[in-house]
Amino acid sequence: MKAASILGSVLLAAVSVQGHVVPQARDTPVEDLASEEPSQITSLLEEAKAKVINQVALNERKMRKRGLTPSCTVDKLRFRREYGSLSTSERLAYVNAVKCLQTLPPLTPASVAPGARSRFDDFIVTHIQQTLNIHFSGNFQPWHRWYVYQYEKALREECGYNGSQPYWDWPKYSSAPQDSPLFNGDPYSLGGNGEYIPHEGPVIVPPPGVGGGNIQLPAGLGGGYVTTGPFANMTINLGPVGGLEGVPAGPLGGLGYNPRGLKRDIGPAMNQRYANWTTVLTLLSQPNIDAFRHVSEGVPYTPEIGPHGGMHYNIGGDPGGDLFTSPGDPAFWVHHGQMDRMWAVWQALGSPFSTTRYTDLGSGPYAHQSWANEPPSPLTPLTEVLDMGYAAPSTTIANVMSTTGGEFCYFYL
Ligand SMILES: *[C@@H]1O[C@H](CO)[C@@H](O)[C@H](O)[C@H]1NC(C)=O
Ligand SMILES: *[C@@H]1O[C@H](CO)[C@@H](O)[C@H](O)[C@H]1NC(C)=O
Ligand SMILES: *[C@@H]1O[C@H](CO)[C@@H](O)[C@H](O)[C@H]1NC(C)=O
């Protein structure tokens, strides 16, 4: 047996870097790295999938009886899958489509965002412009559902990708996310972790006008530039805007041209603390949308930032650690794939098939038009427009409440 394969069975080995003891990745087989999904969660996922398929079939029968043709049918239903469950050629097809999007010309006029240099950048611009209106507000989940869908659609229609948007099943690799199929730096990954630089974790700082204090978060195992995998030499053009202590903003409020390398700070500390199996079970067990969002998004600028914020800062670095520019890291899209999956599964779990979960945006502090209802503002209505700027067409919240309604016909495996 070769030394490498003996080492492969060792999950973590301590290596000293400039006096710091750093857990170092060995080429651990995925099956050793992936932790087993608790059976309670498996049951909930199965229940949700069965309910969605039944509901689509029922709707299809009803419509055909009335002589109508349903736009979503059981045959057409597409399933988004966990990144590591894709074959290497499927992962490569996804990676190549993302790279393609990064080479297509932008639709955003230079007068709006001179830093936008590609179709990929169009998506970052619209997120930067709307950050303070699309987080901790009633449109947060619908906006990001439409956003991820439009990104997936661009990959398919503009870059010839024929698969679905994959997701990052947060707890699955939480003991060493940097070694997971998503971030191990092999040609099928979304690029490796950043190079290890001894550092404290990020300190997140509320944007002006937003309540809460500075929060020190745990450090990851990177901090430097990504040097391995398909996005090793990727250029970030836009941002940063703000949100991290000690990170100066780029030109023109982040919309100017600011070419630089991709940095990440992935590691187990943030992952285990904010997005473990218990987190997922707790999330899926919430009785209503206000409670669901409280678990999912936590309370901004307190230590309880929830799996949404927790996993953003687990990507960390630049632009991943920047609230505004975070979609500039390709990992954003698998994280938000999982965000959408959690919401879609929770919606389907309403008993026996609750329409409330497809119509109710709640009435809690995150159900309003302003960030955590600061300053106080009206509740977000289902008629509100989800604006994608130059990235994609707009729609209304009502059109995106179900992943098998409106233009959609997808669910999650
Ligand atoms: C989808 O793409 C993969 C990889 O490029 C290819 O092998 C497969 O044949 C394609 N499938 C369809 C239905 O086009
Ligand atoms: C990144 O760029 C450097 C310098 O141009 C080059 O040596 C290296 O091979 C590139 N890495 C990848 C993964 O493309
Ligand atoms: C799991 O996540 C929850 C938050 O969802 C956290 O309170 C708990 O401490 C985490 N467990 C561990 C072992 O870190």
Coordinates of C-alpha atoms and ligand atoms in Angstrom, one line a residue:
M1 CA 0.0 0.0 0.0
K2 CA 1.3 3.4 -0.9
A3 CA 1.9 6.0 1.8
A4 CA -0.7 8.3 0.3
S5 CA -3.5 5.8 0.6
I6 CA -2.6 5.0 4.2
L7 CA -2.7 8.7 4.9
G8 CA -6.0 8.8 3.1
S9 CA -7.7 7.0 5.9
V10 CA -6.5 9.6 8.4
L11 CA -9.1 12.4 8.5
L12 CA -6.9 15.1 9.9
A13 CA -3.2 15.4 10.6
A14 CA -1.7 18.3 12.4
V15 CA 0.9 20.3 10.5
S16 CA 2.6 23.3 11.9
V17 CA 2.5 26.5 9.8
Q18 CA 4.4 29.5 11.3
G19 CA 3.9 28.2 14.8
H20 CA 0.1 27.5 14.3
V21 CA -1.2 24.0 14.3
V22 CA -3.3 23.6 11.3
P23 CA -5.5 20.6 10.6
Q24 CA -4.4 19.6 7.1
A25 CA -6.5 17.8 4.5
R26 CA -5.4 14.4 3.3
D27 CA -7.1 12.9 0.3
T28 CA -9.9 11.5 2.4
P29 CA -12.4 9.4 0.4
V30 CA -15.8 11.1 0.1
E31 CA -17.6 8.2 1.8
D32 CA -15.4 8.7 4.9
L33 CA -15.9 12.4 5.0
A34 CA -19.6 12.5 4.4
S35 CA -21.5 12.2 7.7
E36 CA -24.7 10.1 7.7
E37 CA -28.0 11.9 7.4
P38 CA -30.1 11.3 10.6
S39 CA -33.1 9.1 9.8
Q40 CA -35.6 11.8 11.0
I41 CA -34.3 14.1 8.3
T42 CA -34.4 11.4 5.6
S43 CA -38.0 10.7 6.5
L44 CA -39.0 14.4 6.2
L45 CA -37.2 14.7 2.9
E46 CA -39.0 11.6 1.6
E47 CA -42.3 12.9 2.8
A48 CA -41.8 16.2 1.2
K49 CA -40.8 14.7 -2.2
A50 CA -43.8 12.3 -2.1
K51 CA -46.2 15.2 -1.4
V52 CA -44.8 17.4 -4.2
I53 CA -45.0 14.6 -6.7
N54 CA -48.6 13.8 -5.6
Q55 CA -49.6 17.4 -5.8
V56 CA -48.2 17.8 -9.3
A57 CA -49.9 14.6 -10.4
L58 CA -53.2 15.7 -8.8
N59 CA -53.0 19.2 -10.4
E60 CA -52.2 17.6 -13.8
R61 CA -55.3 15.3 -13.6
K62 CA -57.5 18.2 -12.6
M63 CA -56.3 20.5 -15.4
R64 CA -56.5 17.8 -18.1
K65 CA -60.1 17.1 -17.0
R66 CA -60.9 20.7 -17.8
G67 CA -59.1 20.4 -21.2
L68 CA -56.1 22.4 -20.0
T69 CA -52.4 21.6 -20.4
P70 CA -50.5 21.9 -17.2
S71 CA -47.0 23.6 -17.5
C72 CA -45.5 21.4 -14.8
T73 CA -46.1 17.6 -14.9
V74 CA -44.5 14.7 -13.1
D75 CA -42.6 13.8 -16.3
K76 CA -41.2 17.3 -16.7
L77 CA -40.3 17.7 -13.0
R78 CA -36.5 18.3 -12.7
F79 CA -34.6 17.4 -9.5
R80 CA -31.7 19.5 -8.2
R81 CA -29.1 17.3 -6.5
E82 CA -26.4 17.5 -3.9
Y83 CA -23.0 18.5 -5.4
G84 CA -21.2 15.4 -4.3
S85 CA -23.9 13.1 -5.7
L86 CA -23.2 14.3 -9.2
S87 CA -20.9 12.3 -11.4
T88 CA -17.5 13.9 -12.1
S89 CA -18.6 14.6 -15.7
E90 CA -21.8 16.2 -14.4
R91 CA -19.8 18.4 -12.0
L92 CA -17.4 19.3 -14.8
A93 CA -20.4 20.3 -17.0
Y94 CA -21.6 22.6 -14.3
V95 CA -18.2 24.1 -13.7
N96 CA -17.6 24.7 -17.4
A97 CA -21.0 26.4 -17.7
V98 CA -20.2 28.8 -14.9
K99 CA -16.8 29.5 -16.6
C100 CA -18.7 30.1 -19.8
L101 CA -21.0 32.6 -18.1
Q102 CA -17.9 34.4 -16.9
T103 CA -16.7 34.8 -20.5
L104 CA -20.0 36.1 -22.0
P105 CA -20.3 39.8 -22.4
P106 CA -22.4 41.7 -19.7
L107 CA -25.9 43.1 -20.4
T108 CA -25.3 45.7 -17.7
P109 CA -24.4 49.0 -19.3
A110 CA -20.9 50.4 -18.3
S111 CA -22.7 53.6 -17.3
V112 CA -24.5 51.6 -14.6
A113 CA -21.6 49.4 -13.4
P114 CA -18.2 49.9 -15.2
G115 CA -16.9 46.9 -13.2
A116 CA -19.3 44.4 -14.8
R117 CA -17.3 42.5 -17.3
S118 CA -19.4 39.3 -17.9
R119 CA -22.9 37.8 -17.7
F120 CA -21.8 36.3 -14.4
D121 CA -21.1 39.9 -13.2
D122 CA -24.7 41.0 -14.2
F123 CA -26.0 38.8 -11.4
I124 CA -23.5 40.3 -8.9
V125 CA -24.5 43.9 -9.9
T126 CA -28.2 43.4 -9.2
H127 CA -27.4 41.8 -5.8
I128 CA -25.0 44.7 -4.8
Q129 CA -27.7 47.3 -5.8
Q130 CA -30.5 45.7 -3.8
T131 CA -28.7 44.1 -0.8
L132 CA -30.4 46.2 1.8
N133 CA -33.9 45.6 0.3
I134 CA -33.6 41.8 -0.2
H135 CA -32.3 40.6 3.2
F136 CA -34.3 40.3 6.5
S137 CA -37.3 41.5 4.4
G138 CA -40.4 39.8 3.1
N139 CA -39.0 39.3 -0.3
F140 CA -35.8 37.5 0.8
Q141 CA -36.7 34.0 0.0
P142 CA -38.8 34.7 -3.1
W143 CA -36.1 37.0 -4.5
H144 CA -33.3 34.5 -4.0
R145 CA -35.4 31.7 -5.4
W146 CA -36.0 33.6 -8.6
Y147 CA -32.4 34.7 -8.7
V148 CA -31.0 31.2 -8.4
Y149 CA -33.5 30.0 -11.0
Q150 CA -32.5 32.7 -13.4
Y151 CA -28.8 31.8 -12.9
E152 CA -29.6 28.2 -13.6
K153 CA -31.5 29.2 -16.7
A154 CA -28.6 31.3 -18.0
L155 CA -26.3 28.4 -17.5
R156 CA -28.7 26.2 -19.5
E157 CA -29.8 28.5 -22.2
E158 CA -26.7 30.7 -22.7
C159 CA -24.0 28.1 -21.8
G160 CA -25.4 24.8 -23.0
Y161 CA -25.6 23.2 -19.5
N162 CA -28.2 20.5 -19.4
G163 CA -28.2 19.7 -15.7
S164 CA -29.9 21.4 -12.7
Q165 CA -28.5 23.8 -10.2
P166 CA -26.8 21.7 -7.6
Y167 CA -26.8 22.4 -3.8
W168 CA -24.5 22.3 -0.9
D169 CA -26.0 20.0 1.8
W170 CA -24.4 22.0 4.7
P171 CA -24.0 19.4 7.4
K172 CA -22.9 16.5 5.1
Y173 CA -19.3 17.5 5.1
S174 CA -19.2 19.7 8.2
S175 CA -16.2 18.0 9.8
A176 CA -14.1 19.1 6.9
P177 CA -16.0 21.1 4.2
Q178 CA -12.6 22.1 2.7
D179 CA -12.1 18.5 1.7
S180 CA -15.6 17.9 0.3
P181 CA -16.3 17.4 -3.4
L182 CA -17.3 21.0 -3.5
F183 CA -14.0 22.5 -2.2
N184 CA -11.3 19.9 -2.4
G185 CA -9.7 21.7 -5.3
D186 CA -9.9 18.8 -7.8
P187 CA -10.9 19.6 -11.4
Y188 CA -14.6 18.8 -10.6
S189 CA -14.8 21.0 -7.6
L190 CA -15.8 24.7 -7.3
G191 CA -12.2 25.4 -6.5
G192 CA -10.2 24.7 -3.4
N193 CA -10.0 26.6 -0.1
G194 CA -7.9 29.7 0.2
E195 CA -4.3 29.2 1.1
Y196 CA -3.8 29.1 4.9
I197 CA -2.9 32.4 6.4
P198 CA -2.8 32.5 10.2
H199 CA -5.7 34.8 11.2
E200 CA -8.5 35.6 13.5
G201 CA -12.0 35.0 12.2
P202 CA -13.9 37.7 10.4
V203 CA -15.6 40.6 12.3
I204 CA -18.9 41.4 10.7
V205 CA -20.0 45.0 10.9
P206 CA -23.6 46.2 10.3
P207 CA -24.1 48.4 7.3
P208 CA -25.1 52.0 8.1
G209 CA -28.7 52.3 9.3
V210 CA -28.8 48.6 10.2
G211 CA -29.1 47.6 13.9
G212 CA -26.8 45.2 15.9
G213 CA -23.2 45.2 16.8
N214 CA -19.9 44.0 15.5
I215 CA -19.6 40.2 15.7
Q216 CA -16.4 38.2 15.9
L217 CA -16.9 34.8 14.1
P218 CA -14.7 31.7 14.2
A219 CA -11.8 31.5 11.6
G220 CA -11.7 29.0 8.8
L221 CA -8.6 27.1 7.5
G222 CA -7.9 29.4 4.6
G223 CA -7.9 33.2 4.4
G224 CA -5.7 33.5 1.3
Y225 CA -6.1 33.1 -2.4
V226 CA -7.7 30.0 -4.0
T227 CA -4.8 28.3 -5.9
T228 CA -6.3 25.0 -6.8
G229 CA -9.2 23.8 -8.9
P230 CA -11.2 25.3 -11.8
F231 CA -11.6 28.8 -10.2
A232 CA -8.0 29.1 -9.1
N233 CA -7.2 32.0 -11.4
M234 CA -10.7 33.5 -11.5
T235 CA -10.8 37.3 -11.5
I236 CA -13.3 39.1 -9.2
N237 CA -14.2 42.4 -10.9
L238 CA -16.8 44.0 -8.6
G239 CA -16.9 45.0 -4.9
P240 CA -16.2 44.7 -2.2
V241 CA -18.9 47.0 -0.7
G242 CA -18.7 46.5 3.0
G243 CA -19.7 44.4 6.0
L244 CA -16.3 43.2 7.2
E245 CA -14.0 45.1 9.6
G246 CA -10.8 46.2 7.9
V247 CA -11.9 45.6 4.3
P248 CA -12.0 48.8 2.4
A249 CA -14.7 49.3 -0.2
G250 CA -13.9 49.1 -3.9
P251 CA -14.5 52.0 -6.3
L252 CA -18.0 53.4 -7.1
G253 CA -19.7 51.7 -4.1
G254 CA -18.5 48.3 -5.4
L255 CA -19.8 48.8 -9.0
G256 CA -16.4 50.0 -10.3
Y257 CA -13.7 47.8 -11.8
N258 CA -11.6 46.3 -9.1
P259 CA -9.8 43.2 -10.5
R260 CA -8.4 40.8 -7.9
G261 CA -8.1 37.1 -7.0
L262 CA -10.6 34.9 -5.3
K263 CA -10.1 34.3 -1.5
R264 CA -11.8 31.8 0.7
D265 CA -11.8 30.8 4.4
I266 CA -13.6 27.5 4.5
G267 CA -13.4 25.3 7.6
P268 CA -15.3 23.2 10.1
A269 CA -15.7 25.7 12.9
M270 CA -18.4 27.9 11.3
N271 CA -20.0 24.9 9.6
Q272 CA -20.4 22.8 12.8
R273 CA -21.5 25.8 14.8
Y274 CA -24.2 27.2 12.5
A275 CA -25.2 24.4 10.0
N276 CA -25.2 21.0 11.6
W277 CA -27.8 18.2 11.3
T278 CA -29.6 19.5 14.4
T279 CA -29.9 22.9 12.7
V280 CA -31.5 21.3 9.6
L281 CA -33.9 19.3 11.7
T282 CA -34.8 22.3 13.8
L283 CA -35.4 24.3 10.7
L284 CA -37.6 21.8 9.0
S285 CA -39.7 21.4 12.1
Q286 CA -40.7 25.1 12.5
P287 CA -44.5 25.6 12.6
N288 CA -44.7 28.9 10.6
I289 CA -42.8 31.1 8.3
D290 CA -41.8 33.6 10.9
A291 CA -40.3 30.9 13.1
F292 CA -38.6 29.2 10.1
R293 CA -36.9 32.5 9.1
H294 CA -35.8 33.1 12.6
V295 CA -33.9 29.8 12.6
S296 CA -32.7 30.1 9.0
E297 CA -31.4 33.7 9.2
G298 CA -30.9 34.1 12.9
V299 CA -30.8 37.6 14.3
P300 CA -28.5 39.9 12.3
Y301 CA -25.3 41.2 14.2
T302 CA -25.8 38.9 17.2
P303 CA -23.8 35.7 17.5
E304 CA -26.9 33.7 16.3
I305 CA -26.6 34.4 12.6
G306 CA -28.3 31.1 11.5
P307 CA -27.2 28.8 8.8
H308 CA -27.8 31.4 6.1
G309 CA -25.2 33.8 7.5
G310 CA -23.1 31.1 9.0
M311 CA -22.5 29.3 5.7
H312 CA -21.9 32.6 3.9
Y313 CA -19.1 33.4 6.3
N314 CA -17.9 29.8 6.0
I315 CA -17.2 30.6 2.4
G316 CA -15.8 33.8 3.7
G317 CA -12.8 35.6 2.1
D318 CA -13.3 37.9 -0.9
P319 CA -16.0 38.3 -2.3
G320 CA -17.7 35.5 -0.3
G321 CA -17.4 37.4 3.0
D322 CA -19.0 40.5 1.6
L323 CA -22.7 40.7 2.2
F324 CA -23.2 42.6 -1.0
T325 CA -20.7 41.0 -3.4
S326 CA -21.0 37.4 -2.2
P327 CA -22.6 36.0 -5.4
G328 CA -19.2 36.7 -7.0
D329 CA -17.9 33.5 -5.5
P330 CA -19.3 30.5 -7.4
A331 CA -20.0 28.8 -4.1
F332 CA -22.7 31.3 -3.4
W333 CA -25.0 29.5 -5.8
V334 CA -24.8 26.1 -4.2
H335 CA -25.3 27.7 -0.7
H336 CA -28.4 29.4 -2.0
G337 CA -29.4 26.2 -3.7
Q338 CA -29.6 24.7 -0.2
M339 CA -31.4 27.7 1.2
D340 CA -34.1 27.3 -1.5
R341 CA -34.1 23.5 -0.9
M342 CA -34.8 24.0 2.9
W343 CA -37.6 26.4 2.1
A344 CA -39.1 24.2 -0.6
V345 CA -39.0 21.1 1.6
W346 CA -40.4 23.0 4.6
Q347 CA -43.2 24.3 2.4
A348 CA -44.1 20.8 1.2
L349 CA -44.2 19.5 4.7
G350 CA -47.3 21.5 5.6
S351 CA -49.9 19.0 6.7
P352 CA -51.6 17.4 4.7
F353 CA -50.7 19.8 1.9
S354 CA -50.8 23.3 3.3
T355 CA -51.6 26.1 0.9
T356 CA -50.6 28.5 3.7
R357 CA -47.0 27.7 3.3
Y358 CA -47.3 28.7 -0.4
T359 CA -49.0 32.0 0.3
D360 CA -48.0 33.3 3.7
L361 CA -45.0 35.6 4.0
G362 CA -45.5 36.0 7.7
S363 CA -45.9 39.0 10.0
G364 CA -42.7 39.0 12.0
P365 CA -39.8 41.4 11.9
Y366 CA -38.5 39.9 8.6
A367 CA -41.8 40.1 6.8
H368 CA -41.6 43.8 6.0
Q369 CA -40.3 45.8 3.1
S370 CA -37.3 47.2 5.1
W371 CA -34.4 45.2 6.6
A372 CA -35.7 43.7 9.9
N373 CA -38.4 46.3 9.7
E374 CA -35.9 49.1 10.4
P375 CA -37.3 51.8 9.8
P376 CA -40.8 50.4 10.3
S377 CA -42.4 49.7 6.9
P378 CA -45.5 47.9 5.5
L379 CA -45.6 44.1 5.2
T380 CA -44.4 42.7 1.9
P381 CA -47.3 41.8 -0.4
L382 CA -47.4 38.8 -2.8
T383 CA -47.8 41.3 -5.6
E384 CA -44.4 42.8 -5.0
V385 CA -42.1 42.8 -8.0
L386 CA -38.8 40.8 -7.8
D387 CA -36.4 43.0 -9.7
M388 CA -33.4 41.3 -11.4
G389 CA -32.0 44.5 -12.9
Y390 CA -30.0 43.7 -16.1
A391 CA -29.4 40.1 -15.0
A392 CA -32.8 38.6 -15.9
P393 CA -36.5 39.4 -16.3
S394 CA -38.5 40.4 -13.2
T395 CA -41.5 38.7 -11.8
T396 CA -43.8 38.9 -8.8
I397 CA -43.5 37.1 -5.5
A398 CA -46.8 35.2 -6.1
N399 CA -45.2 33.6 -9.2
V400 CA -42.4 32.0 -7.3
M401 CA -44.0 30.8 -4.1
S402 CA -44.1 27.2 -5.3
T403 CA -41.3 25.4 -7.1
T404 CA -43.9 23.6 -9.2
G405 CA -46.0 26.7 -10.0
G406 CA -45.6 29.6 -12.4
E407 CA -42.6 29.1 -14.7
F408 CA -41.1 26.5 -12.3
C409 CA -41.1 22.7 -12.4
Y410 CA -38.4 21.5 -10.0
F411 CA -37.8 20.0 -6.7
Y412 CA -34.9 18.5 -4.7
L413 CA -33.5 15.0 -4.3
Ligands
LIG1 C1 -25.9 16.4 -21.0 O1 -24.5 16.7 -20.9 C2 -23.7 15.6 -20.6 C3 -22.3 16.1 -20.4 O2 -21.9 17.1 -21.3 C4 -23.8 14.7 -21.8 O3 -23.0 13.5 -21.5 C5 -25.2 14.2 -22.0 O4 -25.3 13.4 -23.1 C6 -26.1 15.4 -22.1 N1 -27.5 15.0 -22.1 C7 -28.4 15.5 -22.9 C8 -29.8 14.9 -22.7 O5 -28.2 16.3 -23.8
LIG2 C1 -2.9 30.2 -12.4 O1 -2.1 31.1 -13.0 C2 -0.7 30.9 -12.7 C3 0.1 32.0 -13.2 O2 -0.4 32.5 -14.5 C4 -0.3 29.6 -13.4 O3 1.0 29.2 -13.2 C5 -1.2 28.4 -12.8 O4 -1.0 27.2 -13.5 C6 -2.7 28.8 -13.0 N1 -3.5 27.8 -12.3 C7 -4.5 27.2 -12.8 C8 -5.2 26.2 -12.0 O5 -5.0 27.5 -13.9
LIG3 C1 -25.5 23.0 16.0 O1 -26.2 24.2 15.6 C2 -26.9 24.9 16.5 C3 -27.5 26.1 15.8 O2 -28.4 25.6 14.8 C4 -26.0 25.3 17.7 O3 -26.7 26.0 18.6 C5 -25.3 24.1 18.2 O4 -24.4 24.6 19.2 C6 -24.5 23.4 17.1 N1 -23.9 22.2 17.6 C7 -22.6 22.1 17.8 C8 -22.1 20.8 18.2 O5 -21.9 23.0 17.5

